[in-house]
mmCIF file of C-alpha atoms in Angstrom:
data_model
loop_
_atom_site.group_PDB
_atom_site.id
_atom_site.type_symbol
_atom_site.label_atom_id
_atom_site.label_comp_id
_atom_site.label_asym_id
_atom_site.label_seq_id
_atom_site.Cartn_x
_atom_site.Cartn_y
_atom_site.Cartn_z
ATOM 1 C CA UNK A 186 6.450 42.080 13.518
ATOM 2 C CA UNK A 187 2.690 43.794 13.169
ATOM 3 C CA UNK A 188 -0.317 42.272 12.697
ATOM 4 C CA UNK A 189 -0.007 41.964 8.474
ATOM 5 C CA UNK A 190 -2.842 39.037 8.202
ATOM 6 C CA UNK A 191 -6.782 39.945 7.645
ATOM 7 C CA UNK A 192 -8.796 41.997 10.607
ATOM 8 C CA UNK A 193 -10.172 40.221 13.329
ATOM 9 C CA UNK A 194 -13.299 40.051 12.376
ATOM 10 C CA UNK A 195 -12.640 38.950 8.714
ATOM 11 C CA UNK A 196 -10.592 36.201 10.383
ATOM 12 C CA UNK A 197 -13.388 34.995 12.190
ATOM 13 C CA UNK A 198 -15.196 34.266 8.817
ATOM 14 C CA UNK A 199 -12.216 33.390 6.744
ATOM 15 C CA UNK A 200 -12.231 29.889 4.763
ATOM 16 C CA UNK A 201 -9.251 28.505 2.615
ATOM 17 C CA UNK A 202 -9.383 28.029 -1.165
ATOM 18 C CA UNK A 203 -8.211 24.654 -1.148
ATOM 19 C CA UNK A 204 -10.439 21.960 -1.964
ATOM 20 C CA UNK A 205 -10.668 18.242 -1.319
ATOM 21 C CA UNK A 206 -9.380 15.932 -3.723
ATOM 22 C CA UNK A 207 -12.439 13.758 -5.341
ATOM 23 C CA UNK A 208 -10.340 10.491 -4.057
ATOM 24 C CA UNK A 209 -9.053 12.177 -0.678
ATOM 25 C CA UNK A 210 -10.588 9.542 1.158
ATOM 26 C CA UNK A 211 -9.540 6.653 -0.886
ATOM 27 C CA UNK A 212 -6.420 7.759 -1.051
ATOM 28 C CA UNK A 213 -5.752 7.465 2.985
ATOM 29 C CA UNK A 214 -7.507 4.431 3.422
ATOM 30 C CA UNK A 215 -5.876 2.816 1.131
ATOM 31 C CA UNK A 216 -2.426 4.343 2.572
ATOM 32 C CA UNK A 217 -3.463 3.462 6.180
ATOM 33 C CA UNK A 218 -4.143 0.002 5.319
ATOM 34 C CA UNK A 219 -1.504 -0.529 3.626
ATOM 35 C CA UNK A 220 0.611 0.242 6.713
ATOM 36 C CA UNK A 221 -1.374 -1.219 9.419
ATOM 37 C CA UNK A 222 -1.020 -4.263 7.099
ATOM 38 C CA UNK A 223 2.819 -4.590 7.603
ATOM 39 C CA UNK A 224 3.074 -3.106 11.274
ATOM 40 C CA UNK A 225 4.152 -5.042 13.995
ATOM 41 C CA UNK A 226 3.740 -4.137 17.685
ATOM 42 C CA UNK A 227 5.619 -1.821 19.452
ATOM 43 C CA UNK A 228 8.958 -2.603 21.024
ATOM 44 C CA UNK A 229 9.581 -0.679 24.186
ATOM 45 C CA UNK A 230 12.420 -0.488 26.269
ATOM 46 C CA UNK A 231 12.972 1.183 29.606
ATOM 47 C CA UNK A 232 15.750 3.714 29.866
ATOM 48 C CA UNK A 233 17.473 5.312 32.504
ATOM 49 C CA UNK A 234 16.483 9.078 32.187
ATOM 50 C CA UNK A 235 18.642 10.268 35.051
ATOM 51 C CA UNK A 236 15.129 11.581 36.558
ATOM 52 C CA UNK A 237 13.552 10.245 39.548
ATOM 53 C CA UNK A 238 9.301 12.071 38.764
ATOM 54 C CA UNK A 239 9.356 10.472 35.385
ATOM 55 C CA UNK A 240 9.489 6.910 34.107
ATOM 56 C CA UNK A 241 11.044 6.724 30.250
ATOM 57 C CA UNK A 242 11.219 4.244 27.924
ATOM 58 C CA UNK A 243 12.167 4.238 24.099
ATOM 59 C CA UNK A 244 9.623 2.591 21.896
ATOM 60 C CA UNK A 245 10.200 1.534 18.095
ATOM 61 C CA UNK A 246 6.964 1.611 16.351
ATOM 62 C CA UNK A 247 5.400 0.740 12.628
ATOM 63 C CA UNK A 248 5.213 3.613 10.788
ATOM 64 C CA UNK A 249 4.708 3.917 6.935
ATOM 65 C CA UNK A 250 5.293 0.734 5.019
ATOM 66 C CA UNK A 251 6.355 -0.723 7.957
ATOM 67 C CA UNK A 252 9.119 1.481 8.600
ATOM 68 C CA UNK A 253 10.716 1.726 12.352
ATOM 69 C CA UNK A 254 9.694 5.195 13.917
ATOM 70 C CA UNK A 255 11.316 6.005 17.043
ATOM 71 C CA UNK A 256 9.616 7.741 20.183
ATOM 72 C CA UNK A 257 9.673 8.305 23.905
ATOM 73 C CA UNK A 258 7.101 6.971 26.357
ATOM 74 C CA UNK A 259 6.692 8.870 29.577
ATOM 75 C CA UNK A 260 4.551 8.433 32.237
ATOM 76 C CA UNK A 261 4.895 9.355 36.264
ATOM 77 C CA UNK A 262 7.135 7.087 38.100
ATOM 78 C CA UNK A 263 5.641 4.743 40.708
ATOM 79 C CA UNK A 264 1.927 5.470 38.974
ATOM 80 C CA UNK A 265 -0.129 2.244 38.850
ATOM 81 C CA UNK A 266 -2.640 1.795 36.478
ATOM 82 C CA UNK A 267 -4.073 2.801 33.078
ATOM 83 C CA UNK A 268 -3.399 6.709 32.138
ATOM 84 C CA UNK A 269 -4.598 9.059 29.223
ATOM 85 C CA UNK A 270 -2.167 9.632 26.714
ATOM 86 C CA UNK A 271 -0.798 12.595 25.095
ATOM 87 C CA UNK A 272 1.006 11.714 21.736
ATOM 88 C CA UNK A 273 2.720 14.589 20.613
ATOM 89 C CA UNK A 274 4.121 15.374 17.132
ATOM 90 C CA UNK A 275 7.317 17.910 16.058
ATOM 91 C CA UNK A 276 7.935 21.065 15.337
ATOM 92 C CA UNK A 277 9.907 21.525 11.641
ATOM 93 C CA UNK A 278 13.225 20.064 11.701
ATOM 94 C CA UNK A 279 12.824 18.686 15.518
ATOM 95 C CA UNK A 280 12.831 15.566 16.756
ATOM 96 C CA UNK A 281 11.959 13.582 19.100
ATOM 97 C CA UNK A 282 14.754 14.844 21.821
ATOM 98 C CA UNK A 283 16.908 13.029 24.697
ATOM 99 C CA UNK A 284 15.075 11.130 27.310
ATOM 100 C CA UNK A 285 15.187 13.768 29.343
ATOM 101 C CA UNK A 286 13.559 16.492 27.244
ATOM 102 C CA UNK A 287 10.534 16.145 29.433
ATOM 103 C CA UNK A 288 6.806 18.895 28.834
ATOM 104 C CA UNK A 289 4.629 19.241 31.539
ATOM 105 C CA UNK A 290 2.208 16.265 30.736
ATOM 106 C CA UNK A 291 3.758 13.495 32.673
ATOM 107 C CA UNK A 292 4.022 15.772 35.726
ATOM 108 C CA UNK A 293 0.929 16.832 35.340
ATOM 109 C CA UNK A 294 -0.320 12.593 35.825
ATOM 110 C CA UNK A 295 -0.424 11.769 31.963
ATOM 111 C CA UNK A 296 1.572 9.591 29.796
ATOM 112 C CA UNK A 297 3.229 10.884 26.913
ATOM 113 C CA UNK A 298 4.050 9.499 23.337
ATOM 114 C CA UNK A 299 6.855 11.867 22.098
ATOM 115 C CA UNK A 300 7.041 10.559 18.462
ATOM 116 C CA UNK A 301 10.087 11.587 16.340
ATOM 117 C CA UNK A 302 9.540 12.626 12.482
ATOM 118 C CA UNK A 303 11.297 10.640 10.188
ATOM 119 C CA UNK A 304 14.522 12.395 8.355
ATOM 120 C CA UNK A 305 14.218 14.951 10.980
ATOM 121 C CA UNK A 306 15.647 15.662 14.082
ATOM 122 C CA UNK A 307 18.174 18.663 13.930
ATOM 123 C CA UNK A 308 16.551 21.954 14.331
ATOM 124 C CA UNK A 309 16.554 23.819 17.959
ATOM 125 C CA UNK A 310 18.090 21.131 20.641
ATOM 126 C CA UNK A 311 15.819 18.328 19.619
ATOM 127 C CA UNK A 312 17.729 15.767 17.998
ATOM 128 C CA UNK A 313 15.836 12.476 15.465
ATOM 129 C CA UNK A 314 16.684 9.383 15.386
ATOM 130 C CA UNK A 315 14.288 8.312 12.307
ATOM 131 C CA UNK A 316 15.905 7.992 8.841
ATOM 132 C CA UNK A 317 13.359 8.503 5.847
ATOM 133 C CA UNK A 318 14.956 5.847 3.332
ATOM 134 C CA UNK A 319 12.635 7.726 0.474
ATOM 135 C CA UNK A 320 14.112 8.944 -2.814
ATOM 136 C CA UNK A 321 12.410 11.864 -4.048
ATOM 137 C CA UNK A 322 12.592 14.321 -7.161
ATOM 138 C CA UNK A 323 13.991 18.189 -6.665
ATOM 139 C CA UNK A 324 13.425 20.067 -4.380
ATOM 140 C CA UNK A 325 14.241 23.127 -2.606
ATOM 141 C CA UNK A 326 18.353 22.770 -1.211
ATOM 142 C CA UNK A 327 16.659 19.578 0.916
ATOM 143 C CA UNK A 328 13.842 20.812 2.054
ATOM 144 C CA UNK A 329 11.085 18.709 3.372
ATOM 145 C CA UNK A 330 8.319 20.594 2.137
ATOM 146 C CA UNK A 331 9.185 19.771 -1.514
ATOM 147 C CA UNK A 332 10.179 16.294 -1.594
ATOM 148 C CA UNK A 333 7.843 14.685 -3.613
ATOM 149 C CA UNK A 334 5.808 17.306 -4.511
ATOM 150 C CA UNK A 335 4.620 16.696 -7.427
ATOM 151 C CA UNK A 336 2.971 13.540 -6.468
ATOM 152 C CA UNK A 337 0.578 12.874 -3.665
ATOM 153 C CA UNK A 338 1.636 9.109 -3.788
ATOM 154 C CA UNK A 339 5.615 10.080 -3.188
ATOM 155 C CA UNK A 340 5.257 13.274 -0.965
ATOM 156 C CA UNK A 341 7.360 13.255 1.987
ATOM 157 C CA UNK A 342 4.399 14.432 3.948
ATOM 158 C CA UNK A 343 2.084 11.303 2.963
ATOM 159 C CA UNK A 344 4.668 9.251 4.802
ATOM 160 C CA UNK A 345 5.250 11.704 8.151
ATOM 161 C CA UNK A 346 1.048 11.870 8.590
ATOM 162 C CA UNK A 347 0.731 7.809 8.066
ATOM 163 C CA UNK A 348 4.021 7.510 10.894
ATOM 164 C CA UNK A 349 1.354 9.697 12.787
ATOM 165 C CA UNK A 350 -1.761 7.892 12.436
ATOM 166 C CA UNK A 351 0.161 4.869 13.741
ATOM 167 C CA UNK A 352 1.733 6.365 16.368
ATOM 168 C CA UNK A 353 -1.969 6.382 18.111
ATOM 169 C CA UNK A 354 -2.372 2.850 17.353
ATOM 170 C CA UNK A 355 1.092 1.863 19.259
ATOM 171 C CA UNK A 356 0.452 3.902 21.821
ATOM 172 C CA UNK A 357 -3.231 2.116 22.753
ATOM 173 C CA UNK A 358 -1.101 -1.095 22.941
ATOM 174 C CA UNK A 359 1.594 0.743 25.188
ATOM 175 C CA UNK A 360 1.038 -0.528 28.903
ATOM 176 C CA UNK A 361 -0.466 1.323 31.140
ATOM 177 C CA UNK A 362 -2.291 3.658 28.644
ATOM 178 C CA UNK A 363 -6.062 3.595 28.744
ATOM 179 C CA UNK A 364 -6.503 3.390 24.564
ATOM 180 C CA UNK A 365 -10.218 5.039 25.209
ATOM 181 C CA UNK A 366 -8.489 8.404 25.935
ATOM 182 C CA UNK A 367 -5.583 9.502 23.352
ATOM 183 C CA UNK A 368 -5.150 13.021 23.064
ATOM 184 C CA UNK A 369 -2.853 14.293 19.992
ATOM 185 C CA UNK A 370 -0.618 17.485 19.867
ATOM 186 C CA UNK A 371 1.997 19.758 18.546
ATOM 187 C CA UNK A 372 2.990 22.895 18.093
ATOM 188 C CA UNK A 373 3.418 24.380 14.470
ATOM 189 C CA UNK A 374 4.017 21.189 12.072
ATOM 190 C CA UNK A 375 3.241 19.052 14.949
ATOM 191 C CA UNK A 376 -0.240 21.038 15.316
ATOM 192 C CA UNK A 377 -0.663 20.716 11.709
ATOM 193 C CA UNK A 378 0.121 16.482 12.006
ATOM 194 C CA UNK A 379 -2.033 16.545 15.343
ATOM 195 C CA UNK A 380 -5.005 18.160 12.666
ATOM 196 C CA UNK A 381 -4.217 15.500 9.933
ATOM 197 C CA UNK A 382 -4.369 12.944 12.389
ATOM 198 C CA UNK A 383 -7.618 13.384 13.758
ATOM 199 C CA UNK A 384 -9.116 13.773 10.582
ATOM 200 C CA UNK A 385 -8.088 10.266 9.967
ATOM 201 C CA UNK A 386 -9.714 8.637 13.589
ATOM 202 C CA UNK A 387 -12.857 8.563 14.917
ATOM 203 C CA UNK A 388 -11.297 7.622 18.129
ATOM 204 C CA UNK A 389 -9.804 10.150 19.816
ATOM 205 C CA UNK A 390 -10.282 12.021 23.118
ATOM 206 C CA UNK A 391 -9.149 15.246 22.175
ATOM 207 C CA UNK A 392 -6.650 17.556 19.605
ATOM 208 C CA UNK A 393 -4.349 21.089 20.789
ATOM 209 C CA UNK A 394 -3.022 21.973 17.741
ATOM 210 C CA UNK A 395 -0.816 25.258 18.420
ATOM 211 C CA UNK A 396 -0.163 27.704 15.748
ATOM 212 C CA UNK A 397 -0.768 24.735 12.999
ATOM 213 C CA UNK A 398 1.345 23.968 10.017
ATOM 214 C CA UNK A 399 0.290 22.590 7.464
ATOM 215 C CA UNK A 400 -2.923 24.578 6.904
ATOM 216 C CA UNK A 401 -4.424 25.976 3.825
ATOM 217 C CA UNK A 402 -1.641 26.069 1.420
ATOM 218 C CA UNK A 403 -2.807 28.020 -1.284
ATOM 219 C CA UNK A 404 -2.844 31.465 0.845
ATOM 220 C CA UNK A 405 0.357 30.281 3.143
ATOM 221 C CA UNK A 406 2.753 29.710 0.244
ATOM 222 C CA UNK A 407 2.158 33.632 -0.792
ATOM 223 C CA UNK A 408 1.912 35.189 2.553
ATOM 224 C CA UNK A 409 4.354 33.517 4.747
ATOM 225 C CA UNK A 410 7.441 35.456 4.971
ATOM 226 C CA UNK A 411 9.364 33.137 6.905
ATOM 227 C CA UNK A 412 9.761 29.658 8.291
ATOM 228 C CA UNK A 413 8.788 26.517 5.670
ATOM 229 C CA UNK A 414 6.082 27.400 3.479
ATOM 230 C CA UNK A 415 8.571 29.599 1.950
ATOM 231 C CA UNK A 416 10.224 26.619 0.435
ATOM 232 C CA UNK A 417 6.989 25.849 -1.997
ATOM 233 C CA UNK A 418 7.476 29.445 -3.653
ATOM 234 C CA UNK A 419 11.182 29.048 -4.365
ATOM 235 C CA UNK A 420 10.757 25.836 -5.651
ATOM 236 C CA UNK A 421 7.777 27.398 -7.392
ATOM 237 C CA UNK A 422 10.307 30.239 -8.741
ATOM 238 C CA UNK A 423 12.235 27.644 -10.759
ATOM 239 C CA UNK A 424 9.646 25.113 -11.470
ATOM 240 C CA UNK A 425 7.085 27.401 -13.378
ATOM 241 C CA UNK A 426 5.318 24.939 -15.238
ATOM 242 C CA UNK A 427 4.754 22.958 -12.022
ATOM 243 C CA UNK A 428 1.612 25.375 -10.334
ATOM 244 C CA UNK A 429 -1.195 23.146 -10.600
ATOM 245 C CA UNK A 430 0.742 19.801 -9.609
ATOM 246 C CA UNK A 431 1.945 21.129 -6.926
ATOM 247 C CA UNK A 432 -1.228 22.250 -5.464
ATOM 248 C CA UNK A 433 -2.989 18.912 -6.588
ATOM 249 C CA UNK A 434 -0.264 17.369 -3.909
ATOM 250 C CA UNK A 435 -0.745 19.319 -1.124
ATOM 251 C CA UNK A 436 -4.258 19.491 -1.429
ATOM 252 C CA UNK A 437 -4.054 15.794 0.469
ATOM 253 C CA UNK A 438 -2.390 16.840 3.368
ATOM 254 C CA UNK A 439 -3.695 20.379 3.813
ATOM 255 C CA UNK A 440 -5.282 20.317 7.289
ATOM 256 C CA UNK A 441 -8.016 23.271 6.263
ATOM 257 C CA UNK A 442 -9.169 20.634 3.744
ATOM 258 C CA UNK A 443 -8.872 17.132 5.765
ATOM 259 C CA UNK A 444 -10.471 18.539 9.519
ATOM 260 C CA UNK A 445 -13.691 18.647 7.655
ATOM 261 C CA UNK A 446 -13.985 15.203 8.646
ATOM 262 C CA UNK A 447 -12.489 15.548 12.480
ATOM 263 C CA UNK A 448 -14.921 14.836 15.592
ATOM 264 C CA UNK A 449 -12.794 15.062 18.847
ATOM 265 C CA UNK A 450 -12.871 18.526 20.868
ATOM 266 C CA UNK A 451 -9.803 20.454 19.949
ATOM 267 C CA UNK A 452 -7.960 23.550 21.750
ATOM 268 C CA UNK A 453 -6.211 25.582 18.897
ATOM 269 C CA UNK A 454 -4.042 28.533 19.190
ATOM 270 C CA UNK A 455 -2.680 31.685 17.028
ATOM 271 C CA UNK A 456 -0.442 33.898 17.245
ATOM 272 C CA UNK A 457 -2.021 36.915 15.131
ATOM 273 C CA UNK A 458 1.816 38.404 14.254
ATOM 274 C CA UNK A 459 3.132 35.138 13.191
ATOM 275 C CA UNK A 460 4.645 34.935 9.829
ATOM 276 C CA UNK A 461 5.902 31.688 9.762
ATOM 277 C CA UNK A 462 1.968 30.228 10.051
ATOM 278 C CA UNK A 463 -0.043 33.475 8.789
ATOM 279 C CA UNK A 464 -3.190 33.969 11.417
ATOM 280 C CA UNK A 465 -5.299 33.266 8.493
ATOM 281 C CA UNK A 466 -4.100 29.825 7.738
ATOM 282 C CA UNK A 467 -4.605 28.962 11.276
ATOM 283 C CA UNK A 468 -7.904 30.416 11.283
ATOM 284 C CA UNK A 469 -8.956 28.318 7.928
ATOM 285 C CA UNK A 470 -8.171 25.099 9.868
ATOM 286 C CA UNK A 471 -9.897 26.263 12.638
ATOM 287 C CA UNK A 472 -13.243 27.709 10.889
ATOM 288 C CA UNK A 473 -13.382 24.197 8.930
ATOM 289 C CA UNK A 474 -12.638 22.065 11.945
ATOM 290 C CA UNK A 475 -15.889 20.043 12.195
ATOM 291 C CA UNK A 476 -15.694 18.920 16.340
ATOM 292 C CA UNK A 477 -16.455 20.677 19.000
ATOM 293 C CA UNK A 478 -13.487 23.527 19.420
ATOM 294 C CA UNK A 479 -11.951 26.082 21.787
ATOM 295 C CA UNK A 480 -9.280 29.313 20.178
ATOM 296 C CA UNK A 481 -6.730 31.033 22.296
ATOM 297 C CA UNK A 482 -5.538 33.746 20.824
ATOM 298 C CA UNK A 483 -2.572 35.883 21.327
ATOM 299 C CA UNK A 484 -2.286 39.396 19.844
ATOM 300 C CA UNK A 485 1.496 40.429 19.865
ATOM 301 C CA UNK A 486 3.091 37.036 19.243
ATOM 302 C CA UNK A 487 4.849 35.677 16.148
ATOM 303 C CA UNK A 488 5.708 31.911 16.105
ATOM 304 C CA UNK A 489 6.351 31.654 19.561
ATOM 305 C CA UNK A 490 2.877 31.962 20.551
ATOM 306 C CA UNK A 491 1.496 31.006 23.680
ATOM 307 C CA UNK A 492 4.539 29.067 25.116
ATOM 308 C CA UNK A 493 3.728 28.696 29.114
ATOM 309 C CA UNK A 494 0.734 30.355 28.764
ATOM 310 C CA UNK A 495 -0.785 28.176 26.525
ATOM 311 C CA UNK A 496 0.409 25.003 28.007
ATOM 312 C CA UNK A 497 -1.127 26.283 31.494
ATOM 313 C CA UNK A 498 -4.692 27.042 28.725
ATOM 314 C CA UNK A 499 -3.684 23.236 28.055
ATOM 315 C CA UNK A 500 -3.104 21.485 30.979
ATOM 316 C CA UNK A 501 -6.851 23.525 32.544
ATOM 317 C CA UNK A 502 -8.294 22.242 29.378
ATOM 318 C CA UNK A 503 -7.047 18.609 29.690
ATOM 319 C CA UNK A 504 -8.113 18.459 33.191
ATOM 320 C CA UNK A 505 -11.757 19.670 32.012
ATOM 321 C CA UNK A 506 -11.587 17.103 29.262
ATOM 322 C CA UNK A 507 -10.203 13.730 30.954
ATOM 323 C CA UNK A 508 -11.375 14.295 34.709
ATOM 324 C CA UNK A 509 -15.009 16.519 34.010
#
């Protein structure tokens, strides 16, 4: 795959289309407190993992409307006393995996909040256990970018970011997490989640947000070429008369439009021949992204990314973050 997307230095300068909704704010608040008004505390169980570095448990939390949301909490075995936290979201289709699917954060000292996405759970090895109990209008043969879409109040996605806003509020009751320092991630939808999610907190210790989903739909939808954005243009392909509506939707979970309001440092990354998350639609997010932030970029990657690289760019800037 070349590099298809805008030059480098047009990148640098590029800023989405999309614009806020006038009631974007009312319209979380009033979803978040909705759901924080029905939550209950997280359950958590301890689980044998089969591995000796790593202690796992499985923790049911309150997501949207009070719905159970499943996750894994990891943290180094035989480590006493409070820990930053890493909650980490999905990629598309992925869940939240088997308890021992374990990332480099809880050998690197950290605890980890691997959060499963509801209705998910079946794309590359890394199985869900969340149902989403939501009806929804058409969509595209199932897909999870178009259920709902032509209202903000039913969109699949309004339910996935709220599970994701309360995932950082179970894990600062989790023990042995310090709630002061909760870092959020993912890679592709989870970096676009991760983005959502810290545009909705003014509490968090940090963001990495690689190769974000999720970001400035109005230019993804028409230069993606593979992957889920994709989905919006063939549903777009039947459903001529729905343009407008459908942007109007994702207008309230497009993270080049909600990171305005983000505050926490954040470590992106792009991959500049991706065409599943166009460089440019990574580069909106980033451009708008209102905290303090870091880019690493990679030239001759599609989707992949940075893979190891980035999460040794990760683990350097985690260390610089938590332990200065």
């Amino acid at each position: 795959m070349p590099q298809y997307d805008l030059p480098l230095a047009e990148l640098q300068r590029y800023r989405s289309s999309a614009t806020p909704p006038a009631d974007l704010d009312a319209f979380w608040t009033r979803t978040l407190d909705a759901a924080r008004e029905v939550a209950s505390p997280p359950k958590v169980q301890p689980v044998d993992s089969g591995l000796s570095v790593v202690e796992v448990s499985d923790v049911t939390l309150s997501g949207f409307d009070g719905e159970p949301v499943k996750a894994w909490y990891r943290r180094p075995a035989g480590v006493t006393g409070d820990l930053p936290v890493v909650v980490r979201y999905q990629g598309y289709t992925g869940g939240r995996g088997l308890p021992h699917q374990v990332g480099p954060y809880p050998l690197a000292g950290y605890a980890v909040l691997e959060v499963d996405s509801r209705g998910q759970g079946t794309g590359y090895g890394w199985v869900g256990d969340t149902p989403d109990p939501h009806g929804h209008g058409p969509s595209y043969l199932g897909g999870f970018m178009t259920r709902g879409l032509l209202d903000p109040e039913e969109y699949y996605y309004r339910r996935l970011i709220t599970d994701a806003v309360l995932a950082v509020d179970a894990a600062q009751q989790l023990p042995g997490v310090d709630p002061s320092q909760v870092v959020v991630a993912g890679i592709s939808q989870g970096g676009g989640i991760a983005l959502a999610v810290s545009a909705l907190r003014d509490d968090l210790a940090g963001v990495m947000a690689d190769v974000p989903f999720l970001s400035d739909f109005p230019r993804a939808v028409v230069t993606a070429t593979a992957g889920p954005y994709p989905e919006i243009a063939a549903y777009l392909a039947s459903h001529r008369d729905h343009v407008d509506r459908v942007f109007a939707t994702l207008a309230y979970v497009d993270a080049a439009v909600l990171v305005t309001r983000s505050t926490a440092p954040a470590l992106f990354s792009v991959a500049l021949m991706d065409n599943v998350c166009p460089p440019s639609t990574v580069y909106a997010a980033y451009n708008a992204y209102a905290g303090d932030k870091q880019l690493r970029s990679y030239p001759f990657n599609d989707h992949e990314g940075g893979q190891f690289h980035q999460e040794a760019e990760q683990l350097a800037w985690l260390r610089q973050l938590l332990h200065p």
